[in-house]
Short mmCIF file of C-alpha atoms in Angstrom, two decimals:
data_model
loop_
_atom_site.label_atom_id
_atom_site.label_comp_id
_atom_site.label_asym_id
_atom_site.label_seq_id
_atom_site.Cartn_x
_atom_site.Cartn_y
_atom_site.Cartn_z
CA GLU J 1 -0.03 0.37 0.09
CA VAL J 2 1.09 3.61 -0.70
CA GLN J 3 2.19 6.21 2.02
CA LEU J 4 3.14 8.89 1.78
CA LEU J 5 3.53 10.34 5.19
CA GLU J 6 4.29 14.62 5.76
CA SER J 7 5.74 16.38 8.27
CA GLY J 8 7.40 19.85 8.68
CA GLY J 9 4.48 22.49 8.60
CA GLY J 10 3.71 24.95 11.25
CA LEU J 11 3.70 28.18 12.24
CA VAL J 12 6.44 30.44 11.07
CA GLN J 13 6.88 34.16 10.73
CA PRO J 14 6.81 36.17 7.52
CA GLY J 15 10.42 36.36 5.36
CA GLY J 16 11.47 33.15 8.11
CA SER J 17 12.04 29.69 6.50
CA LEU J 18 10.29 25.85 6.92
CA ARG J 19 11.44 22.71 5.18
CA VAL J 20 8.86 20.21 4.54
CA SER J 21 9.29 16.69 4.19
CA CYS J 22 7.06 13.71 2.48
CA ALA J 23 8.64 10.37 3.72
CA ALA J 24 7.64 8.12 1.31
CA SER J 25 6.40 4.04 1.21
CA GLY J 26 4.82 0.80 -0.15
CA PHE J 27 6.53 1.58 -3.65
CA THR J 28 9.79 1.73 -5.25
CA PHE J 29 10.36 5.49 -4.64
CA SER J 30 13.03 6.51 -7.09
CA ASN J 31 10.62 5.29 -10.21
CA TYR J 32 8.28 7.90 -9.48
CA ALA J 33 8.08 11.97 -10.29
CA MET J 34 6.80 13.32 -7.20
CA SER J 35 5.14 16.78 -7.23
CA TRP J 36 4.06 19.32 -4.46
CA VAL J 37 0.22 20.30 -4.58
CA ARG J 38 -0.87 23.18 -2.37
CA ARG J 39 -4.07 24.64 -1.31
CA ALA J 40 -4.29 27.92 0.55
CA PRO J 41 -7.72 29.04 2.05
CA GLY J 42 -10.56 30.39 -0.27
CA LYS J 43 -8.15 28.66 -3.36
CA GLY J 44 -8.09 26.33 -5.44
CA LEU J 45 -4.82 23.24 -5.83
CA GLU J 46 -1.61 25.04 -7.07
CA CYS J 47 0.98 22.82 -8.71
CA VAL J 48 3.96 24.60 -6.57
CA SER J 49 6.79 22.15 -7.40
CA ASP J 50 7.43 18.65 -9.14
CA ILE J 51 10.44 16.51 -9.83
CA SER J 52 11.45 13.92 -12.22
CA ASP J 53 12.28 10.47 -10.69
CA SER J 54 15.89 10.83 -10.96
CA GLY J 55 15.94 14.59 -9.50
CA GLY J 56 17.56 15.70 -12.33
CA SER J 57 14.90 17.50 -13.79
CA THR J 58 12.53 20.25 -11.49
CA ASP J 59 9.61 22.96 -12.08
CA TYR J 60 8.43 25.68 -10.03
CA ALA J 61 5.22 27.47 -9.90
CA ASP J 62 6.14 31.32 -11.10
CA SER J 63 4.72 31.93 -7.19
CA VAL J 64 7.43 30.72 -5.67
CA LYS J 65 10.69 30.54 -8.02
CA GLY J 66 13.67 31.32 -6.82
CA ARG J 67 11.69 30.83 -2.42
CA PHE J 68 11.19 27.29 -2.69
CA THR J 69 13.80 24.49 -3.36
CA ILE J 70 12.28 20.48 -3.92
CA SER J 71 14.53 18.19 -3.73
CA ARG J 72 14.76 14.29 -2.77
CA ASP J 73 16.71 11.39 -1.20
CA ASN J 74 16.05 8.19 -3.37
CA SER J 75 18.43 6.47 -0.31
CA LYS J 76 16.10 7.64 2.27
CA ASN J 77 12.08 7.44 -0.01
CA THR J 78 12.34 10.88 0.85
CA LEU J 79 10.95 14.08 -0.71
CA TYR J 80 12.00 17.88 0.56
CA LEU J 81 10.18 20.97 0.09
CA GLN J 82 13.12 24.11 1.37
CA MET J 83 10.52 27.36 1.46
CA ASN J 84 12.25 29.92 1.94
CA SER J 85 11.12 34.02 2.54
CA LEU J 86 7.73 33.18 3.41
CA ARG J 87 4.97 34.95 2.53
CA ALA J 88 1.11 35.48 3.71
CA GLU J 89 -0.06 34.10 0.93
CA ASP J 90 2.33 30.65 1.21
CA THR J 91 -0.22 30.08 4.04
CA ALA J 92 -1.85 26.42 2.51
CA VAL J 93 -2.14 22.90 2.85
CA TYR J 94 0.81 20.90 1.44
CA TYR J 95 0.39 18.03 -0.46
CA CYS J 96 2.56 15.23 -0.95
CA ALA J 97 2.26 13.53 -4.56
CA LYS J 98 3.33 10.72 -6.42
CA GLY J 99 3.04 10.25 -10.20
CA TYR J 100 -0.11 7.91 -11.12
CA SER J 101 2.44 5.78 -12.82
CA GLU J 102 6.59 5.56 -14.07
CA SER J 103 7.82 8.36 -15.90
CA TYR J 104 4.33 10.40 -15.37
CA TYR J 105 3.93 13.96 -13.34
CA ALA J 106 -0.31 13.86 -13.16
CA PRO J 107 -0.02 12.74 -9.31
CA GLY J 108 -2.09 9.34 -8.38
CA ASP J 109 -1.31 9.41 -4.53
CA TRP J 110 -1.95 12.03 -2.33
CA GLY J 111 -0.97 12.43 1.27
CA GLN J 112 -2.86 13.76 3.79
CA GLY J 113 -1.20 17.21 3.71
CA THR J 114 0.70 19.13 6.53
CA LEU J 115 -0.15 22.90 7.38
CA VAL J 116 2.34 25.97 7.18
CA THR J 117 1.03 29.40 8.35
CA VAL J 118 2.60 32.32 7.36
CA SER J 119 1.84 34.52 10.31
CA SER J 120 3.53 37.34 12.76
CA SER G 1 2.63 31.41 -18.36
CA TYR G 2 0.22 28.19 -18.95
CA GLU G 3 -3.80 28.29 -17.89
CA LEU G 4 -6.69 25.80 -18.14
CA THR G 5 -9.80 27.71 -17.60
CA GLN G 6 -12.98 25.66 -15.59
CA PRO G 7 -16.51 27.29 -14.94
CA PRO G 8 -16.45 28.29 -10.98
CA SER G 9 -19.69 26.16 -10.23
CA VAL G 10 -21.53 23.60 -11.62
CA SER G 11 -24.94 22.85 -10.02
CA VAL G 12 -27.42 19.44 -11.04
CA SER G 13 -30.11 17.83 -9.31
CA PRO G 14 -29.36 13.79 -8.32
CA GLY G 15 -29.62 11.71 -10.87
CA GLN G 16 -29.23 14.20 -13.48
CA THR G 17 -25.74 14.55 -16.04
CA ALA G 18 -23.24 16.82 -15.02
CA ARG G 19 -20.54 17.92 -17.38
CA ILE G 20 -17.56 20.44 -16.28
CA THR G 21 -15.28 21.79 -18.62
CA CYS G 22 -11.42 22.38 -18.82
CA SER G 23 -10.11 24.77 -22.01
CA GLY G 24 -6.55 24.95 -22.38
CA ASP G 25 -4.27 25.73 -25.62
CA SER G 26 -2.08 22.86 -25.36
CA LEU G 27 -4.92 20.22 -24.47
CA THR G 28 -4.45 19.52 -28.36
CA LYS G 29 -1.56 17.81 -27.87
CA LYS G 30 -1.24 16.68 -23.95
CA SER G 31 -3.70 14.90 -22.28
CA ALA G 32 -5.72 15.90 -19.34
CA TYR G 33 -6.10 14.88 -15.89
CA TRP G 34 -9.33 15.63 -13.67
CA TYR G 35 -9.26 15.21 -9.44
CA GLN G 36 -11.85 15.59 -7.35
CA GLN G 37 -11.30 17.15 -4.13
CA LYS G 38 -13.91 16.85 -0.58
CA SER G 39 -14.02 19.63 2.04
CA GLY G 40 -11.42 17.88 4.71
CA GLN G 41 -9.93 15.33 2.19
CA ALA G 42 -6.61 14.92 0.28
CA PRO G 43 -7.29 15.17 -3.53
CA VAL G 44 -8.60 11.86 -5.44
CA LEU G 45 -7.54 10.97 -9.04
CA VAL G 46 -11.13 10.53 -11.62
CA ILE G 47 -9.93 10.42 -14.50
CA TYR G 48 -6.02 9.62 -16.58
CA GLU G 49 -4.89 10.41 -19.84
CA ASP G 50 -8.15 12.19 -20.80
CA SER G 51 -10.27 9.38 -20.51
CA LYS G 52 -9.32 6.81 -18.27
CA ARG G 53 -10.81 5.35 -15.20
CA PRO G 54 -8.72 4.37 -11.70
CA SER G 55 -9.93 1.09 -10.74
CA GLY G 56 -12.25 1.82 -7.75
CA ILE G 57 -13.57 4.84 -9.58
CA PRO G 58 -17.63 5.07 -10.27
CA GLU G 59 -18.60 4.16 -13.79
CA ARG G 60 -20.59 7.42 -14.08
CA PHE G 61 -17.74 9.38 -13.71
CA SER G 62 -15.91 9.87 -18.16
CA GLY G 63 -13.86 12.31 -19.57
CA SER G 64 -13.76 13.00 -22.86
CA ILE G 65 -11.86 15.59 -25.33
CA SER G 66 -12.62 17.85 -28.10
CA GLY G 67 -9.27 20.09 -29.78
CA THR G 68 -8.95 22.13 -26.46
CA MET G 69 -11.72 21.60 -24.14
CA ALA G 70 -11.83 18.55 -21.71
CA THR G 71 -15.03 18.01 -20.67
CA LEU G 72 -15.28 15.31 -17.05
CA THR G 73 -19.40 14.07 -17.13
CA LEU G 74 -21.01 12.34 -14.48
CA SER G 75 -23.74 10.28 -15.72
CA GLY G 76 -26.50 10.20 -12.87
CA ALA G 77 -24.58 12.58 -10.51
CA GLN G 78 -25.23 11.51 -6.52
CA VAL G 79 -25.09 13.46 -3.40
CA GLU G 80 -21.44 12.39 -2.56
CA ASP G 81 -20.24 12.77 -5.81
CA GLU G 82 -20.41 16.82 -4.09
CA GLY G 83 -16.57 18.57 -3.92
CA ASP G 84 -14.38 20.50 -5.60
CA TYR G 85 -13.24 18.98 -9.82
CA TYR G 86 -10.05 20.28 -10.92
CA CYS G 87 -8.14 19.29 -14.18
CA TYR G 88 -4.51 18.89 -14.52
CA SER G 89 -1.96 19.11 -17.61
CA THR G 90 0.93 20.31 -19.37
CA ASP G 91 2.10 22.97 -21.54
CA SER G 92 3.59 22.54 -24.75
CA SER G 93 6.87 22.51 -23.61
CA GLY G 94 6.29 19.39 -21.65
CA ASN G 95 8.13 20.62 -18.84
CA HIS G 96 5.73 22.66 -16.50
CA ARG G 97 2.38 21.03 -15.27
CA VAL G 98 -0.74 23.16 -13.71
CA PHE G 99 -4.12 22.62 -12.15
CA GLY G 100 -7.16 24.54 -13.73
CA GLY G 101 -8.54 27.02 -11.09
CA GLY G 102 -11.46 24.13 -9.75
CA THR G 103 -15.02 23.74 -10.31
CA LYS G 104 -17.52 23.27 -7.33
CA LEU G 105 -20.00 20.78 -8.39
CA THR G 106 -23.19 21.52 -6.14
CA VAL G 107 -26.04 18.01 -6.27
CA LEU G 108 -29.33 18.89 -4.80
#
């Protein structure tokens, strides 16, 4: 059974940093692209960032480019999102998601999400 | 940047057919995917590669595509189908993936 367990969310001040993690199990992590998707209060889903199976290719939403960094450790089956220069508008539930099939980015399995709140 | 456009809301009575559209220039070349998200829950993939249904998704969910528009159809919508629905696809370069703005489906 695929399991994706996010951690690291919490309250952070504007301008601060936070790293969220996603521990994966139940599948061969190194064979799948992974994504971070968020849903802000009153807004829709936004694909924040995604990363290829090897980690060699990454992409970011314009809203976070230059501030967020996605990475993965295939030896630890873990996905990361380093978030710097956080803004109030980054407040959201952040979901970790696994590609629905090998070599495909579209999410097929999701974690339950971790809440990030940016506020003073 | 690439955008996918959805209507903000769709409302039907139970048993009626609900159709949710998603328009995007690259849908002529790139596949569309559809997700359902109910309040307080993680999203669920209901249609992949334009028209394929994952195991466990009821047959009343179907997808189609025509030109630059993808459509999610719920034939005989039920109250439990209420929620937010999002399309997802890739820009023409294949390097940037986005969600549509989402459509709130009401069944009552």
